[in-house]
């Protein structure tokens, strides 16, 4: 090398005279390299090489991590040098003396590699393939071609690619677009003296990716990646290479559920000795053929590796093992959700025939849960199986069909095929309403992912927009409005405004609540002008529920000074209970520091607006918001709005739970109970504009941003009387089932050639029910909403090289119950109202399992867990409510002791 370098220097100096040459060398000491590293003729370079991978939590200690190290010797020699270009070389790289071991010292009992030879672990065929040499065409430090053998096992070929990628280098500082095992990536080089540092931007790498992420960012997983390689050079050749990359994954709404993958490579020159002579020739192809005619040029980018589950149960065996956990009485337990998640993983590998066999052999009580799981698998096979099993032409299985449709609405990564299938099902009348509503939800999800121009999405938009425009029957209008409430299409806003302002009763309110769900950027001046006309009744009389929704839209979307002033001036001129509700709404905005609070405070400086008479109105309606949880990763709030008629009967009860962080929000749940036209049962007068309303009570729910089909308690006076005299007091179920919340699956190509898999699944078993009870005898009504759920999130991160598997499972689970009860005593005015919202004591369990295993069955496992009990609590509402509750309960205790 020294002789070659000296010859090169003298040839440069031949063109200059003595001292001038020395002068120029001192003048440009850091001149940019135009050459790359070079390898000497007839020398064998002997390196030691190791690649290791570690998996743990972010704050885990290296010695506690799961992982392994593959170490070996590596021989490198020059095969050919281009006679016309010294920087164009063919180099041969051969791995030898392979060992697989723990990264850190382990006691013998915890060391699965103890006493195992490499051939026993890797297998004779794989080891032989790993030790077959590869050839690189190395030009100015860049790997121009990678020559290997055809049909080698992908995992072995990728390991060789990982080693070969270490030879991808440039000797001057600057940015480049470079191909290696990770793909085509942006890299930045920093060169100084004998050291070069390469920073690879892994996020820019172009490589075929598989997997999926969750639709809502809040439920998804965040990743941070870094990659750095340090080269030390000596005599224009590589003396050592150290590479490290880190992949950090964390659940967005709970970042303590996380994982870290650390991959390292180390290549060190140990000695040089006489090596094989170079091959003479002018063309690379002829030299490669002379070397070994079996060599072919293969891409340096890693190829996919098909993984097969060894010793895994069949889909039917898995189902039999978990079916008891999915029986209806067990659904509120975390074990049901955990079983649901594990079964989805297995369903994703199953064929249509295997899935159909299980569906057709099952009994009614667990079939709905099986439908949840199969639909949530979201594979072509699972969808085909469901469509064939349910047979939408036959209305006899409408309960299961609706369960399937809701699972489609909650799909974590829906595709065009799913939407097409639902459009085909649209014509079947029995479930047409639910199909239409869920089509709206899928349109929103696909548009959010940039799929608004997909043919099926365009067709679906035409279906619901055109349907709403042409609808004549009230039920059809409601159906399309509910679909719009999910789809939130910008082009639907003019239609929604038309129905909100000109529609009647429930239709107007439904259109307004759909507008309420749009983001602030869509609430134009035209929308706010319409809401102002509705609230202030400029053209006609409107129901209180519609007017209060219009006020909420104005307050939530950058209200102007005059808009706020006019809203506040109206308080005192409204029906009694609406006065009280609007006053409570303003106080809630101020108390909770909502965006409109600044403008309200500004308006309240005007004493015409801010006077005692206006702000001392009595009544029982209320609006209140508070925090369920506040955390560094995510927070959740609840809001409870209750509006009564002047006679003391509930008009609307609206309970919301929102989950949010600095980047995203999720409408976790909304349960609205509405009633109207009930004054006749207590011989009371209806409020203005509500004299001719039909007797009705029902419930509507939004779950995880999806509007569900509303449930009717009764409709019409006859139905009301029938239900009152036959009522059992039992709540009516609104939604029950298993939902896939978080669904993240990615294959991570490591620069060592190994592949890591990261999977996070989160599931929810949910049971929301609600009811209304009347007692004419005690002149009392009670509204109740019960939310029960069990949530489980499981993250499984592993590296499987076929001959060794190492990984970590991190999980948490909880079971929770949230109750809301509103009791009204309307024997006198102002009537007594007590609202209670409480969370039942619930368990919280967290587990971390790390493992390493060999195909032989030898395994090391470390499991740690934490269990704690989360205290129950009653959520605070306003002080006035607390005072009323004391009166209501004292009245109830008095009446319970009286004779009749």
Coordinates of N, CA, C and O in Angstrom, one line a residue, residues 195-337:
X195 N -10.7 9.8 9.6 CA -12.0 9.3 10.1 C -13.2 9.9 9.2 O -13.2 11.1 8.9
X196 N -14.1 9.1 8.9 CA -15.3 9.5 8.2 C -16.6 9.1 9.0 O -16.6 7.9 9.4
X197 N -17.5 10.0 9.2 CA -18.8 9.7 9.8 C -19.9 9.8 8.8 O -20.0 10.8 8.1
X198 N -20.7 8.7 8.8 CA -21.9 8.7 7.9 C -23.2 8.7 8.7 O -23.4 7.8 9.6
X199 N -24.0 9.7 8.5 CA -25.3 9.8 9.1 C -26.4 9.4 8.0 O -26.5 10.1 7.0
X200 N -27.1 8.3 8.3 CA -28.2 7.9 7.4 C -29.5 8.4 7.9 O -29.9 8.1 9.0
X201 N -30.3 9.0 7.0 CA -31.7 9.4 7.4 C -32.6 8.3 7.0 O -33.1 8.2 5.9
X202 N -32.8 7.4 8.0 CA -33.6 6.2 7.8 C -35.0 6.4 7.3 O -35.6 5.6 6.6
X203 N -35.5 7.6 7.7 CA -36.9 7.9 7.3 C -37.0 8.2 5.8 O -38.2 8.2 5.3
X204 N -35.9 8.4 5.1 CA -36.0 8.7 3.7 C -35.7 7.5 2.8 O -35.8 7.6 1.6
X205 N -35.5 6.3 3.4 CA -35.1 5.1 2.7 C -36.3 4.6 1.9 O -37.4 4.4 2.4
X206 N -36.0 4.4 0.6 CA -37.0 3.8 -0.3 C -36.8 2.3 -0.3 O -35.8 1.8 -0.8
X207 N -37.8 1.6 0.3 CA -37.7 0.1 0.3 C -39.1 -0.3 0.3 O -40.0 0.3 0.9
X208 N -39.4 -1.5 -0.2 CA -40.8 -2.0 -0.2 C -41.2 -2.3 1.2 O -40.5 -3.0 2.0
X209 N -42.3 -1.6 1.6 CA -42.7 -1.7 3.0 C -44.0 -2.5 3.1 O -44.9 -2.4 2.2
X210 N -44.1 -3.2 4.2 CA -45.4 -3.9 4.5 C -45.9 -3.5 5.8 O -45.1 -3.0 6.6
X211 N -47.2 -3.7 6.0 CA -47.7 -3.3 7.3 C -48.7 -2.2 7.2 O -49.2 -1.8 6.1
X212 N -49.1 -1.7 8.3 CA -50.2 -0.6 8.4 C -50.1 0.1 9.7 O -49.4 -0.3 10.6
X213 N -50.7 1.2 9.7 CA -50.8 2.0 11.0 C -52.3 2.3 11.3 O -53.2 2.0 10.5
X214 N -52.5 2.8 12.5 CA -53.9 3.1 12.9 C -54.4 4.4 12.2 O -53.6 5.3 11.9
X215 N -55.7 4.4 12.0 CA -56.3 5.6 11.4 C -56.2 6.8 12.2 O -55.8 7.9 11.6
X216 N -56.4 6.8 13.5 CA -56.4 8.0 14.3 C -55.0 8.1 14.9 O -54.5 7.2 15.5
X217 N -54.4 9.3 14.7 CA -53.0 9.5 15.2 C -52.8 9.3 16.7 O -51.8 8.8 17.2
X218 N -53.9 9.6 17.4 CA -53.8 9.5 18.9 C -53.7 8.0 19.3 O -53.1 7.7 20.3
X219 N -54.3 7.1 18.5 CA -54.3 5.7 18.8 C -53.1 5.0 18.2 O -52.9 3.8 18.3
X220 N -52.3 5.7 17.5 CA -51.2 5.1 16.7 C -49.9 5.1 17.5 O -49.8 5.4 18.7
X221 N -48.8 4.7 16.8 CA -47.5 4.6 17.4 C -46.6 5.6 16.7 O -46.6 5.7 15.5
X222 N -45.8 6.3 17.5 CA -44.7 7.2 17.0 C -43.4 6.5 17.0 O -43.1 5.6 17.8
X223 N -42.6 6.8 16.0 CA -41.3 6.2 15.9 C -40.2 7.3 15.7 O -40.4 8.4 15.2
X224 N -39.0 7.0 16.3 CA -37.9 7.9 16.1 C -36.7 7.0 15.7 O -36.5 5.9 16.4
X225 N -36.0 7.4 14.7 CA -34.9 6.5 14.2 C -33.6 7.3 14.0 O -33.6 8.5 13.7
X226 N -32.5 6.7 14.3 CA -31.2 7.3 14.1 C -30.2 6.2 13.6 O -30.4 5.0 13.9
X227 N -29.3 6.6 12.8 CA -28.3 5.7 12.2 C -27.0 6.5 12.0 O -27.0 7.5 11.4
X228 N -25.9 5.9 12.6 CA -24.6 6.6 12.4 C -23.5 5.5 12.2 O -23.6 4.4 12.8
X229 N -22.6 5.7 11.3 CA -21.5 4.8 11.0 C -20.2 5.6 11.0 O -20.1 6.6 10.4
X230 N -19.2 5.1 11.8 CA -17.9 5.7 11.9 C -16.8 4.8 11.2 O -16.7 3.7 11.6
X231 N -16.1 5.4 10.3 CA -15.1 4.6 9.6 C -13.7 5.2 10.0 O -13.6 6.4 10.1
X232 N -12.8 4.3 10.3 CA -11.4 4.8 10.5 C -10.6 4.2 9.4 O -10.7 3.0 9.1
X233 N -9.8 5.0 8.8 CA -9.0 4.6 7.6 C -7.5 4.6 7.9 O -7.1 5.4 8.7
X234 N -6.8 3.7 7.2 CA -5.4 3.7 7.3 C -4.8 3.3 6.0 O -5.3 2.3 5.4
X235 N -3.9 4.0 5.4 CA -3.3 3.8 4.1 C -4.4 3.6 3.1 O -4.4 2.7 2.2
X236 N -5.4 4.5 3.1 CA -6.5 4.6 2.1 C -7.4 3.4 2.1 O -8.1 3.2 1.1
X237 N -7.3 2.6 3.2 CA -8.2 1.5 3.3 C -8.9 1.5 4.6 O -8.5 2.1 5.6
X238 N -10.0 0.6 4.8 CA -10.7 0.6 6.0 C -10.0 -0.2 7.1 O -9.6 -1.3 6.9
X239 N -9.8 0.5 8.2 CA -9.2 -0.1 9.4 C -10.3 -0.7 10.3 O -10.1 -1.8 10.9
X240 N -11.3 0.1 10.5 CA -12.4 -0.3 11.3 C -13.7 0.4 11.0 O -13.7 1.5 10.4
X241 N -14.8 -0.2 11.2 CA -16.1 0.4 11.0 C -17.0 0.0 12.2 O -17.0 -1.1 12.7
X242 N -17.7 1.1 12.8 CA -18.6 0.9 13.8 C -19.9 1.5 13.4 O -20.0 2.7 13.1
X243 N -21.0 0.7 13.4 CA -22.3 1.3 13.0 C -23.3 1.0 14.0 O -23.3 -0.1 14.7
X244 N -24.2 1.9 14.3 CA -25.3 1.7 15.2 C -26.5 2.4 14.7 O -26.5 3.6 14.3
X245 N -27.6 1.7 14.8 CA -28.9 2.4 14.5 C -29.9 2.1 15.7 O -29.8 1.0 16.4
X246 N -30.8 3.1 16.0 CA -31.8 2.9 17.0 C -33.2 3.2 16.5 O -33.4 4.2 15.7
X247 N -34.1 2.3 16.9 CA -35.5 2.5 16.5 C -36.3 2.6 17.8 O -36.2 1.6 18.6
X248 N -36.9 3.7 18.1 CA -37.7 3.9 19.3 C -39.2 4.0 18.9 O -39.6 4.7 18.0
X249 N -40.0 3.2 19.5 CA -41.5 3.2 19.2 C -42.2 3.4 20.5 O -41.9 2.8 21.6
X250 N -43.2 4.3 20.5 CA -44.0 4.5 21.7 C -45.5 4.8 21.3 O -45.8 5.4 20.3
X251 N -46.4 4.3 22.1 CA -47.8 4.5 21.9 C -48.1 5.9 22.2 O -47.8 6.5 23.3
X252 N -48.8 6.6 21.3 CA -49.0 8.0 21.4 C -49.8 8.5 22.6 O -49.5 9.5 23.2
X253 N -50.8 7.7 23.0 CA -51.6 8.1 24.1 C -51.1 7.6 25.5 O -51.6 8.0 26.5
X254 N -50.0 6.8 25.4 CA -49.4 6.3 26.7 C -48.0 5.9 26.4 O -47.6 4.8 26.1
X255 N -47.1 6.9 26.4 CA -45.7 6.7 25.9 C -44.8 5.9 26.8 O -43.7 5.6 26.4
X256 N -45.3 5.5 28.0 CA -44.6 4.6 28.8 C -44.7 3.1 28.3 O -44.0 2.2 28.7
X257 N -45.7 2.9 27.4 CA -45.7 1.7 26.6 C -44.9 1.9 25.4 O -45.3 2.5 24.4
X258 N -43.7 1.4 25.4 CA -42.7 1.7 24.4 C -41.7 0.6 24.2 O -41.7 -0.4 24.9
X259 N -40.9 0.7 23.2 CA -39.9 -0.3 22.9 C -38.7 0.4 22.2 O -38.9 1.4 21.5
X260 N -37.6 -0.2 22.3 CA -36.3 0.3 21.6 C -35.6 -0.9 21.0 O -35.4 -1.9 21.6
X261 N -35.2 -0.7 19.7 CA -34.4 -1.7 19.0 C -33.1 -1.1 18.8 O -33.0 0.0 18.1
X262 N -32.0 -1.7 19.2 CA -30.6 -1.2 19.0 C -29.9 -2.3 18.1 O -29.9 -3.4 18.5
X263 N -29.4 -1.8 17.0 CA -28.7 -2.8 16.1 C -27.3 -2.2 15.9 O -27.1 -1.0 15.6
X264 N -26.3 -3.0 16.1 CA -24.9 -2.6 16.0 C -24.1 -3.5 15.1 O -24.4 -4.7 15.0
X265 N -23.1 -3.0 14.4 CA -22.2 -3.7 13.6 C -20.8 -3.2 13.9 O -20.6 -2.0 14.1
X266 N -19.8 -4.2 13.9 CA -18.4 -3.8 14.2 C -17.6 -4.6 13.2 O -17.6 -5.9 13.2
X267 N -16.7 -3.9 12.5 CA -15.8 -4.6 11.6 C -14.4 -4.0 11.9 O -14.2 -2.8 11.8
X268 N -13.4 -4.9 12.3 CA -12.1 -4.5 12.6 C -11.0 -5.3 11.9 O -11.1 -6.5 11.9
X269 N -10.0 -4.6 11.3 CA -8.9 -5.2 10.7 C -7.9 -5.7 11.7 O -7.5 -5.0 12.6
X270 N -7.6 -7.1 11.7 CA -6.7 -7.7 12.6 C -5.4 -7.9 12.1 O -4.4 -7.9 12.8
X271 N -5.3 -8.3 10.8 CA -4.0 -8.6 10.2 C -4.1 -8.7 8.7 O -5.2 -8.7 8.1
X272 N -2.9 -8.7 8.1 CA -2.8 -8.8 6.6 C -1.8 -9.9 6.3 O -0.8 -10.1 7.1
X273 N -2.0 -10.6 5.3 CA -1.1 -11.7 4.8 C -1.1 -11.8 3.3 O -2.0 -11.2 2.7
X274 N -0.2 -12.6 2.8 CA -0.2 -12.8 1.4 C -1.5 -13.4 0.9 O -2.1 -14.3 1.6
X275 N -2.1 -12.9 -0.2 CA -3.4 -13.4 -0.6 C -3.3 -13.9 -2.1 O -2.3 -13.8 -2.7
X276 N -4.5 -14.3 -2.6 CA -4.5 -14.7 -4.0 C -4.2 -13.6 -5.0 O -4.4 -12.4 -4.7
X277 N -3.7 -14.0 -6.1 CA -3.3 -13.0 -7.1 C -4.6 -12.5 -7.8 O -5.6 -13.2 -7.9
X278 N -4.5 -11.3 -8.3 CA -5.6 -10.7 -9.0 C -5.8 -11.3 -10.4 O -4.8 -11.9 -10.9
X279 N -7.0 -11.3 -10.9 CA -7.4 -11.8 -12.2 C -7.2 -10.7 -13.3 O -7.7 -9.6 -13.1
X280 N -6.5 -11.1 -14.3 CA -6.4 -10.1 -15.4 C -7.6 -10.0 -16.2 O -8.3 -11.0 -16.4
X281 N -7.9 -8.9 -16.8 CA -9.1 -8.8 -17.7 C -9.5 -7.3 -17.8 O -9.2 -6.5 -16.9
X282 N -10.3 -7.1 -18.8 CA -10.8 -5.7 -19.0 C -12.3 -5.5 -18.6 O -12.7 -4.4 -18.3
X283 N -13.1 -6.6 -18.7 CA -14.5 -6.5 -18.5 C -14.9 -7.2 -17.2 O -14.4 -8.3 -16.9
X284 N -15.7 -6.5 -16.4 CA -16.2 -7.1 -15.1 C -16.9 -8.4 -15.3 O -16.6 -9.4 -14.6
X285 N -17.8 -8.5 -16.3 CA -18.5 -9.7 -16.5 C -17.7 -10.9 -16.8 O -17.9 -12.0 -16.2
X286 N -16.6 -10.8 -17.6 CA -15.7 -11.9 -17.8 C -14.9 -12.3 -16.6 O -14.7 -13.5 -16.4
X287 N -14.5 -11.3 -15.8 CA -13.8 -11.6 -14.6 C -14.7 -12.4 -13.6 O -14.2 -13.4 -13.0
X288 N -15.9 -11.9 -13.4 CA -16.9 -12.6 -12.5 C -17.1 -14.1 -13.0 O -17.1 -15.0 -12.2
X289 N -17.3 -14.2 -14.3 CA -17.5 -15.6 -14.9 C -16.3 -16.5 -14.6 O -16.4 -17.7 -14.4
X290 N -15.1 -15.9 -14.8 CA -13.8 -16.7 -14.5 C -13.8 -17.1 -13.0 O -13.4 -18.2 -12.7
X291 N -14.2 -16.2 -12.2 CA -14.1 -16.4 -10.7 C -15.1 -17.5 -10.3 O -14.7 -18.5 -9.7
X292 N -16.4 -17.4 -10.8 CA -17.3 -18.5 -10.5 C -18.5 -18.2 -11.4 O -19.2 -17.2 -11.3
X293 N -18.8 -19.1 -12.3 CA -19.9 -18.9 -13.3 C -21.3 -18.9 -12.6 O -22.2 -18.5 -13.3
X294 N -21.4 -19.3 -11.4 CA -22.7 -19.3 -10.7 C -23.0 -17.9 -10.1 O -24.1 -17.7 -9.6
X295 N -22.0 -17.0 -10.1 CA -22.3 -15.7 -9.5 C -23.3 -14.9 -10.4 O -23.2 -15.0 -11.7
X296 N -24.2 -14.2 -9.8 CA -25.2 -13.3 -10.5 C -25.2 -12.0 -9.7 O -25.0 -12.0 -8.5
X297 N -25.5 -10.9 -10.5 CA -25.7 -9.6 -9.8 C -27.0 -9.6 -9.1 O -28.1 -9.9 -9.8
X298 N -27.1 -9.3 -7.9 CA -28.4 -9.2 -7.1 C -28.4 -7.8 -6.5 O -27.4 -7.2 -6.2
X299 N -29.6 -7.3 -6.3 CA -29.7 -6.0 -5.6 C -29.1 -5.9 -4.2 O -29.1 -6.9 -3.5
X300 N -28.5 -4.8 -3.9 CA -28.0 -4.6 -2.5 C -29.1 -4.4 -1.5 O -28.9 -4.7 -0.3
X301 N -30.2 -3.9 -2.0 CA -31.4 -3.7 -1.1 C -31.9 -5.0 -0.6 O -32.0 -6.0 -1.3
X302 N -32.2 -5.1 0.7 CA -32.7 -6.3 1.3 C -34.0 -6.8 0.6 O -34.8 -6.1 0.1
X303 N -34.1 -8.1 0.5 CA -35.3 -8.7 -0.1 C -36.2 -9.2 1.1 O -35.8 -9.4 2.2
X304 N -37.5 -9.3 0.8 CA -38.5 -9.7 1.8 C -38.2 -11.1 2.3 O -37.6 -11.9 1.6
X305 N -38.5 -11.3 3.6 CA -38.3 -12.6 4.2 C -39.7 -13.1 4.7 O -40.4 -12.4 5.4
X306 N -40.1 -14.3 4.2 CA -41.4 -14.8 4.6 C -41.2 -15.6 5.9 O -40.3 -16.4 6.0
X307 N -42.0 -15.2 6.9 CA -41.9 -15.8 8.2 C -43.0 -16.8 8.3 O -44.1 -16.6 7.9
X308 N -42.7 -17.9 8.9 CA -43.7 -19.0 9.2 C -43.7 -19.2 10.7 O -42.7 -19.4 11.3
X309 N -44.9 -19.3 11.2 CA -45.1 -19.5 12.6 C -44.9 -21.0 12.9 O -45.5 -21.9 12.3
X310 N -43.9 -21.3 13.7 CA -43.5 -22.7 14.1 C -44.3 -23.1 15.3 O -44.3 -22.3 16.3
X311 N -44.9 -24.3 15.3 CA -45.6 -24.8 16.5 C -46.8 -23.9 16.9 O -47.1 -23.9 18.1
X312 N -47.3 -23.2 15.9 CA -48.5 -22.4 16.2 C -49.8 -23.2 16.1 O -49.9 -24.1 15.3
X313 N -50.8 -22.9 17.0 CA -52.0 -23.7 16.9 C -52.8 -23.3 15.6 O -52.6 -22.2 15.0
X314 N -53.6 -24.3 15.1 CA -54.4 -24.0 13.9 C -55.5 -23.0 14.4 O -55.7 -22.7 15.5
X315 N -56.1 -22.4 13.4 CA -57.2 -21.4 13.7 C -58.3 -22.0 14.5 O -58.8 -21.3 15.4
X316 N -58.7 -23.2 14.2 CA -59.8 -23.8 14.9 C -59.3 -24.2 16.4 O -60.1 -24.0 17.3
X317 N -58.1 -24.6 16.5 CA -57.6 -24.9 17.9 C -57.5 -23.6 18.7 O -57.9 -23.6 19.9
X318 N -57.1 -22.6 18.1 CA -57.0 -21.3 18.8 C -58.4 -20.8 19.2 O -58.6 -20.4 20.4
X319 N -59.4 -21.0 18.3 CA -60.7 -20.5 18.7 C -61.3 -21.3 19.8 O -61.9 -20.8 20.8
X320 N -61.1 -22.6 19.8 CA -61.6 -23.4 20.9 C -60.9 -23.1 22.2 O -61.6 -23.2 23.3
X321 N -59.7 -22.6 22.2 CA -59.0 -22.3 23.4 C -59.5 -21.0 24.0 O -59.4 -20.8 25.2
X322 N -60.0 -20.1 23.2 CA -60.4 -18.8 23.7 C -61.9 -18.5 23.7 O -62.4 -17.5 24.3
X323 N -62.7 -19.4 23.1 CA -64.1 -19.1 22.9 C -64.9 -18.8 24.2 O -65.8 -17.9 24.3
X324 N -64.5 -19.5 25.3 CA -65.2 -19.2 26.6 C -65.0 -17.8 27.1 O -65.9 -17.2 27.6
X325 N -63.8 -17.2 26.8 CA -63.5 -15.8 27.3 C -64.4 -14.8 26.5 O -64.6 -13.7 27.0
X326 N -64.9 -15.3 25.3 CA -65.7 -14.3 24.5 C -67.2 -14.6 24.6 O -68.0 -14.0 23.9
X327 N -67.6 -15.3 25.6 CA -69.0 -15.5 25.9 C -69.5 -14.2 26.5 O -68.8 -13.4 27.2
X328 N -70.8 -13.8 26.3 CA -71.3 -12.5 26.7 C -71.0 -12.0 28.1 O -70.7 -10.9 28.4
X329 N -71.1 -13.0 29.1 CA -71.0 -12.6 30.5 C -69.5 -12.3 30.8 O -69.2 -11.7 31.9
X330 N -68.6 -12.6 29.9 CA -67.1 -12.4 30.2 C -66.6 -11.2 29.5 O -65.4 -10.8 29.6
X331 N -67.4 -10.5 28.7 CA -66.9 -9.4 27.8 C -66.4 -8.2 28.6 O -65.6 -7.4 28.0
X332 N -66.8 -8.0 29.8 CA -66.3 -6.8 30.5 C -64.9 -7.1 31.2 O -64.4 -6.2 31.9
X333 N -64.4 -8.3 30.9 CA -63.1 -8.6 31.5 C -61.9 -8.4 30.5 O -62.1 -8.6 29.3
X334 N -60.8 -8.1 31.0 CA -59.6 -7.8 30.2 C -59.2 -9.1 29.4 O -58.7 -9.0 28.3
X335 N -59.4 -10.3 30.0 CA -59.1 -11.5 29.3 C -59.8 -11.7 28.0 O -59.3 -12.2 27.0
X336 N -61.0 -11.2 27.9 CA -61.8 -11.2 26.7 C -61.1 -10.4 25.6 O -61.0 -10.9 24.4
X337 N -60.7 -9.2 25.9 CA -60.1 -8.3 24.9 C -58.7 -8.9 24.5 O -58.3 -8.9 23.3

